[in-house]
């Protein structure tokens, strides 16, 4: 079999007669001169790296867990072809563990005066902005003996958005909303309701709902039906302090709170209510106000994408004052925070009356399912001690919840998987009771 390329060259060089074995400059040059000439030719024929033109295109956003494709276009202005190994570097969290080497390295050949595209597929493992790092290019000659190497900065940002996994619960919650909205004949009483339609009286209806003028114009008794009042204001407040950094099921509590907030916002906007978002710890981290129903979810998702828990104690007084400024008239304030005793008793409770006297307040908290599993553990001494510790933690959490309820706060305490639907149910219950 005939040898070609680099293998043939090296075989030919290896077969040259040396003549003598003693080291001498003449002997060294006699052997290495052909190799040096071949390397010099290979280097000269390698396409220059610095003159290459590089541009990017492709996805600028993706939900967490989904793929994002970023295309790199390489233009070779030289007259000789580019034979290159390319590394498109991104932060480590841009891929699942072990995927970086395969996904970020490419081989490419670009004829002189032409361009080629290569695609890097990202699979981010964290929310936030992922910014492209350097593009390193190693350009080889036709024999592969020598290479030129250089780097280019080609900026690009992919924003990794919250996954919104609770979207699957939206159809069932909308069905319940339609029942409350008068599309099935239900009668809702209480403060904060709007007239929907007239229907014929049936035994059991409240006589206060009879419309006597409409009855006088027809042969049967007519009663008014009601629907939950629209255009109510809801302020979603994300506590981004240190307690939101605690990991539950290998994800920060803040992520579960965001998912529940998105489901609530989607449901409330379909109900005709206005929703604003405030993220706060010792300052405003994000604020979404005055968005239309169509623009609400995209704005909230984009604002949440870059939020990270701050390892500081939340300033409850500052949070309360900011919430009151953001919601100047009566609203439903949904606060995503911890049910840990110390932050509630020392931070929130002293200022809670400022919120409850003007607004309806609902506190949503992420419970750790591991605590519930510990509480049922048995079988050995260690398991019994774990069960006792879990029971104590649950008792303290229940006591804190009762304190809040005595101050007029509705409390939703659920695991990450259950928090979003439980919060949506609590919102619908408040709406049905006319408390919004």
Coordinates of C-alpha atoms in Angstrom, one line a residue, residues 52-289:
X52 CA -10.2 35.0 9.2
X53 CA -13.6 36.6 9.5
X54 CA -15.9 35.2 12.2
X55 CA -19.5 36.0 12.9
X56 CA -22.3 34.4 14.9
X57 CA -26.0 33.8 14.5
X58 CA -28.6 31.5 16.0
X59 CA -30.6 31.3 19.3
X60 CA -30.5 34.1 21.8
X61 CA -32.6 32.4 24.4
X62 CA -33.7 28.9 25.5
X63 CA -35.6 27.4 28.4
X64 CA -33.6 25.6 31.0
X65 CA -33.3 21.9 29.9
X66 CA -33.7 22.7 26.2
X67 CA -31.0 23.0 23.5
X68 CA -29.8 26.3 21.9
X69 CA -27.9 26.2 18.6
X70 CA -25.3 28.9 17.9
X71 CA -23.9 29.1 14.4
X72 CA -20.3 30.3 13.8
X73 CA -19.6 31.5 10.2
X74 CA -15.9 31.3 9.2
X75 CA -14.8 33.3 6.2
X76 CA -11.4 32.6 4.7
X77 CA -10.1 35.6 2.7
X78 CA -6.7 33.9 1.9
X79 CA -6.0 32.3 -1.4
X80 CA -5.2 28.9 0.2
X81 CA -7.6 26.6 1.9
X82 CA -8.1 26.5 5.6
X83 CA -7.8 23.1 7.3
X84 CA -8.6 23.8 10.9
X85 CA -9.5 22.4 14.3
X86 CA -11.8 24.9 16.1
X87 CA -12.7 25.1 19.8
X88 CA -15.8 27.3 20.5
X89 CA -15.5 27.9 24.2
X90 CA -18.4 28.7 26.5
X91 CA -18.9 28.6 30.3
X92 CA -18.9 25.0 31.8
X93 CA -22.6 25.4 32.7
X94 CA -23.5 25.6 29.0
X95 CA -23.5 21.8 28.7
X96 CA -24.3 18.7 30.7
X97 CA -21.3 17.2 32.5
X98 CA -19.1 15.4 30.0
X99 CA -20.6 17.0 26.9
X100 CA -18.3 20.0 26.5
X101 CA -15.4 18.2 24.6
X102 CA -17.6 16.8 22.0
X103 CA -19.9 19.8 21.6
X104 CA -17.3 22.6 21.5
X105 CA -14.7 21.1 19.2
X106 CA -15.1 21.0 15.4
X107 CA -13.1 20.2 12.3
X108 CA -13.5 22.5 9.3
X109 CA -12.2 23.0 5.8
X110 CA -12.8 26.3 4.1
X111 CA -11.5 26.8 0.5
X112 CA -9.8 30.1 -0.2
X113 CA -12.2 33.0 -0.6
X114 CA -15.2 31.1 0.7
X115 CA -17.1 30.7 4.0
X116 CA -18.4 27.8 6.0
X117 CA -20.7 27.4 9.0
X118 CA -20.5 25.2 12.0
X119 CA -23.0 24.9 14.8
X120 CA -22.4 24.6 18.5
X121 CA -25.3 23.1 20.4
X122 CA -25.6 24.3 24.0
X123 CA -27.6 22.5 26.7
X124 CA -27.4 24.8 29.7
X125 CA -27.7 23.5 33.2
X126 CA -28.4 26.8 35.0
X127 CA -30.5 29.9 34.4
X128 CA -29.0 33.2 33.4
X129 CA -26.9 34.7 30.6
X130 CA -24.3 32.4 29.0
X131 CA -21.7 34.4 27.1
X132 CA -19.4 33.0 24.5
X133 CA -15.7 32.9 25.3
X134 CA -12.8 32.8 22.8
X135 CA -12.8 30.9 19.6
X136 CA -9.4 29.1 19.2
X137 CA -8.4 28.1 15.7
X138 CA -5.5 25.8 14.8
X139 CA -4.8 26.0 11.0
X140 CA -2.8 23.0 9.5
X141 CA -0.8 22.8 6.4
X142 CA -1.5 20.1 3.8
X143 CA 1.0 17.6 5.4
X144 CA -0.2 18.3 9.0
X145 CA 3.4 18.8 10.2
X146 CA 3.0 22.3 11.3
X147 CA 0.1 24.6 12.4
X148 CA -0.7 28.2 13.0
X149 CA -2.9 29.0 16.1
X150 CA -4.8 32.0 17.2
X151 CA -7.9 33.2 19.1
X152 CA -10.8 35.4 18.2
X153 CA -13.4 37.1 20.4
X154 CA -16.8 36.6 18.8
X155 CA -19.4 37.9 21.3
X156 CA -22.7 36.2 21.7
X157 CA -25.2 35.8 24.6
X158 CA -27.7 33.1 25.2
X159 CA -30.3 33.8 27.9
X160 CA -31.4 30.7 29.7
X161 CA -35.0 31.1 30.9
X162 CA -36.9 29.4 33.7
X163 CA -38.4 26.1 32.4
X164 CA -42.0 26.8 33.5
X165 CA -42.7 23.1 34.1
X166 CA -46.0 24.0 35.9
X167 CA -47.5 25.0 32.6
X168 CA -49.0 21.5 32.4
X169 CA -51.5 22.5 35.2
X170 CA -52.8 25.6 33.3
X171 CA -55.6 23.9 31.4
X172 CA -57.2 22.4 34.5
X173 CA -57.0 25.7 36.4
X174 CA -58.5 27.6 33.5
X175 CA -61.4 25.2 33.5
X176 CA -62.1 26.0 37.1
X177 CA -61.7 29.7 36.3
X178 CA -64.3 29.4 33.6
X179 CA -66.7 28.0 36.2
X180 CA -66.1 31.0 38.4
X181 CA -66.3 33.3 35.5
X182 CA -70.0 32.5 34.9
X183 CA -69.6 30.4 31.8
X184 CA -71.3 27.7 33.8
X185 CA -74.3 28.8 35.8
X186 CA -72.9 29.4 39.2
X187 CA -73.9 32.2 41.6
X188 CA -71.1 33.9 43.4
X189 CA -71.8 36.2 46.3
X190 CA -69.6 38.6 48.3
X191 CA -67.7 41.8 48.0
X192 CA -65.8 42.4 44.7
X193 CA -68.2 40.7 42.2
X194 CA -69.5 41.9 38.8
X195 CA -72.9 41.3 37.2
X196 CA -72.8 38.7 34.5
X197 CA -76.2 37.8 33.2
X198 CA -79.9 37.1 34.1
X199 CA -81.5 33.6 34.4
X200 CA -84.7 32.2 35.6
X201 CA -85.2 31.8 39.3
X202 CA -84.9 28.2 40.7
X203 CA -85.8 27.2 44.3
X204 CA -82.8 27.8 46.6
X205 CA -81.6 31.0 44.9
X206 CA -81.0 33.9 47.2
X207 CA -84.0 36.2 47.0
X208 CA -81.7 39.2 47.2
X209 CA -80.4 38.4 43.8
X210 CA -83.9 38.8 42.2
X211 CA -84.0 41.5 39.5
X212 CA -87.5 43.0 40.0
X213 CA -87.3 45.2 37.0
X214 CA -86.4 42.4 34.7
X215 CA -89.1 40.2 36.3
X216 CA -91.7 42.9 35.6
X217 CA -90.9 42.7 31.9
X218 CA -91.3 39.0 31.6
X219 CA -93.6 36.2 32.9
X220 CA -91.0 34.5 35.1
X221 CA -88.9 35.6 38.0
X222 CA -85.3 36.6 36.9
X223 CA -82.3 36.5 39.1
X224 CA -78.9 38.1 38.5
X225 CA -75.8 35.9 38.3
X226 CA -72.3 37.2 39.1
X227 CA -68.8 36.6 38.2
X228 CA -65.5 37.3 40.0
X229 CA -64.5 40.9 39.5
X230 CA -62.0 41.6 36.8
X231 CA -59.1 44.0 36.6
X232 CA -57.9 43.3 40.1
X233 CA -54.3 44.0 40.9
X234 CA -51.9 41.2 41.9
X235 CA -48.3 41.9 43.1
X236 CA -46.0 38.9 43.1
X237 CA -43.1 39.5 45.4
X238 CA -40.0 37.2 45.3
X239 CA -37.9 37.2 48.4
X240 CA -34.3 36.7 46.9
X241 CA -32.5 36.7 50.3
X242 CA -30.5 34.0 51.8
X243 CA -33.4 31.6 52.6
X244 CA -34.2 31.4 48.9
X245 CA -30.8 29.9 48.2
X246 CA -31.6 26.7 50.2
X247 CA -31.6 23.7 47.8
X248 CA -34.6 21.5 47.7
X249 CA -34.5 18.5 45.4
X250 CA -31.2 19.8 44.1
X251 CA -32.6 23.1 43.0
X252 CA -32.8 26.5 44.9
X253 CA -36.1 27.3 46.5
X254 CA -36.1 30.4 44.4
X255 CA -36.5 28.3 41.2
X256 CA -39.6 26.6 42.6
X257 CA -41.0 30.0 43.6
X258 CA -40.5 31.3 40.1
X259 CA -42.3 28.4 38.5
X260 CA -45.3 28.9 40.8
X261 CA -45.3 32.6 40.1
X262 CA -45.4 32.0 36.4
X263 CA -48.4 29.7 36.7
X264 CA -50.2 32.2 38.9
X265 CA -49.4 35.0 36.4
X266 CA -50.7 33.0 33.4
X267 CA -53.9 32.2 35.3
X268 CA -54.5 35.7 36.6
X269 CA -53.9 37.3 33.3
X270 CA -56.5 35.0 31.7
X271 CA -58.9 36.1 34.4
X272 CA -58.5 39.7 33.4
X273 CA -56.4 40.7 36.4
X274 CA -53.3 42.8 36.2
X275 CA -50.1 41.2 37.5
X276 CA -46.8 42.9 38.5
X277 CA -43.6 41.3 39.7
X278 CA -41.1 42.5 42.4
X279 CA -37.9 40.8 43.4
X280 CA -36.3 42.1 46.6
X281 CA -33.8 41.3 49.3
X282 CA -32.0 44.5 50.4
X283 CA -32.8 46.3 47.2
X284 CA -34.9 45.8 44.1
X285 CA -33.5 43.0 41.9
X286 CA -36.3 43.0 39.3
X287 CA -39.4 44.9 38.6
X288 CA -42.1 44.2 36.0
X289 CA -45.0 46.6 35.9

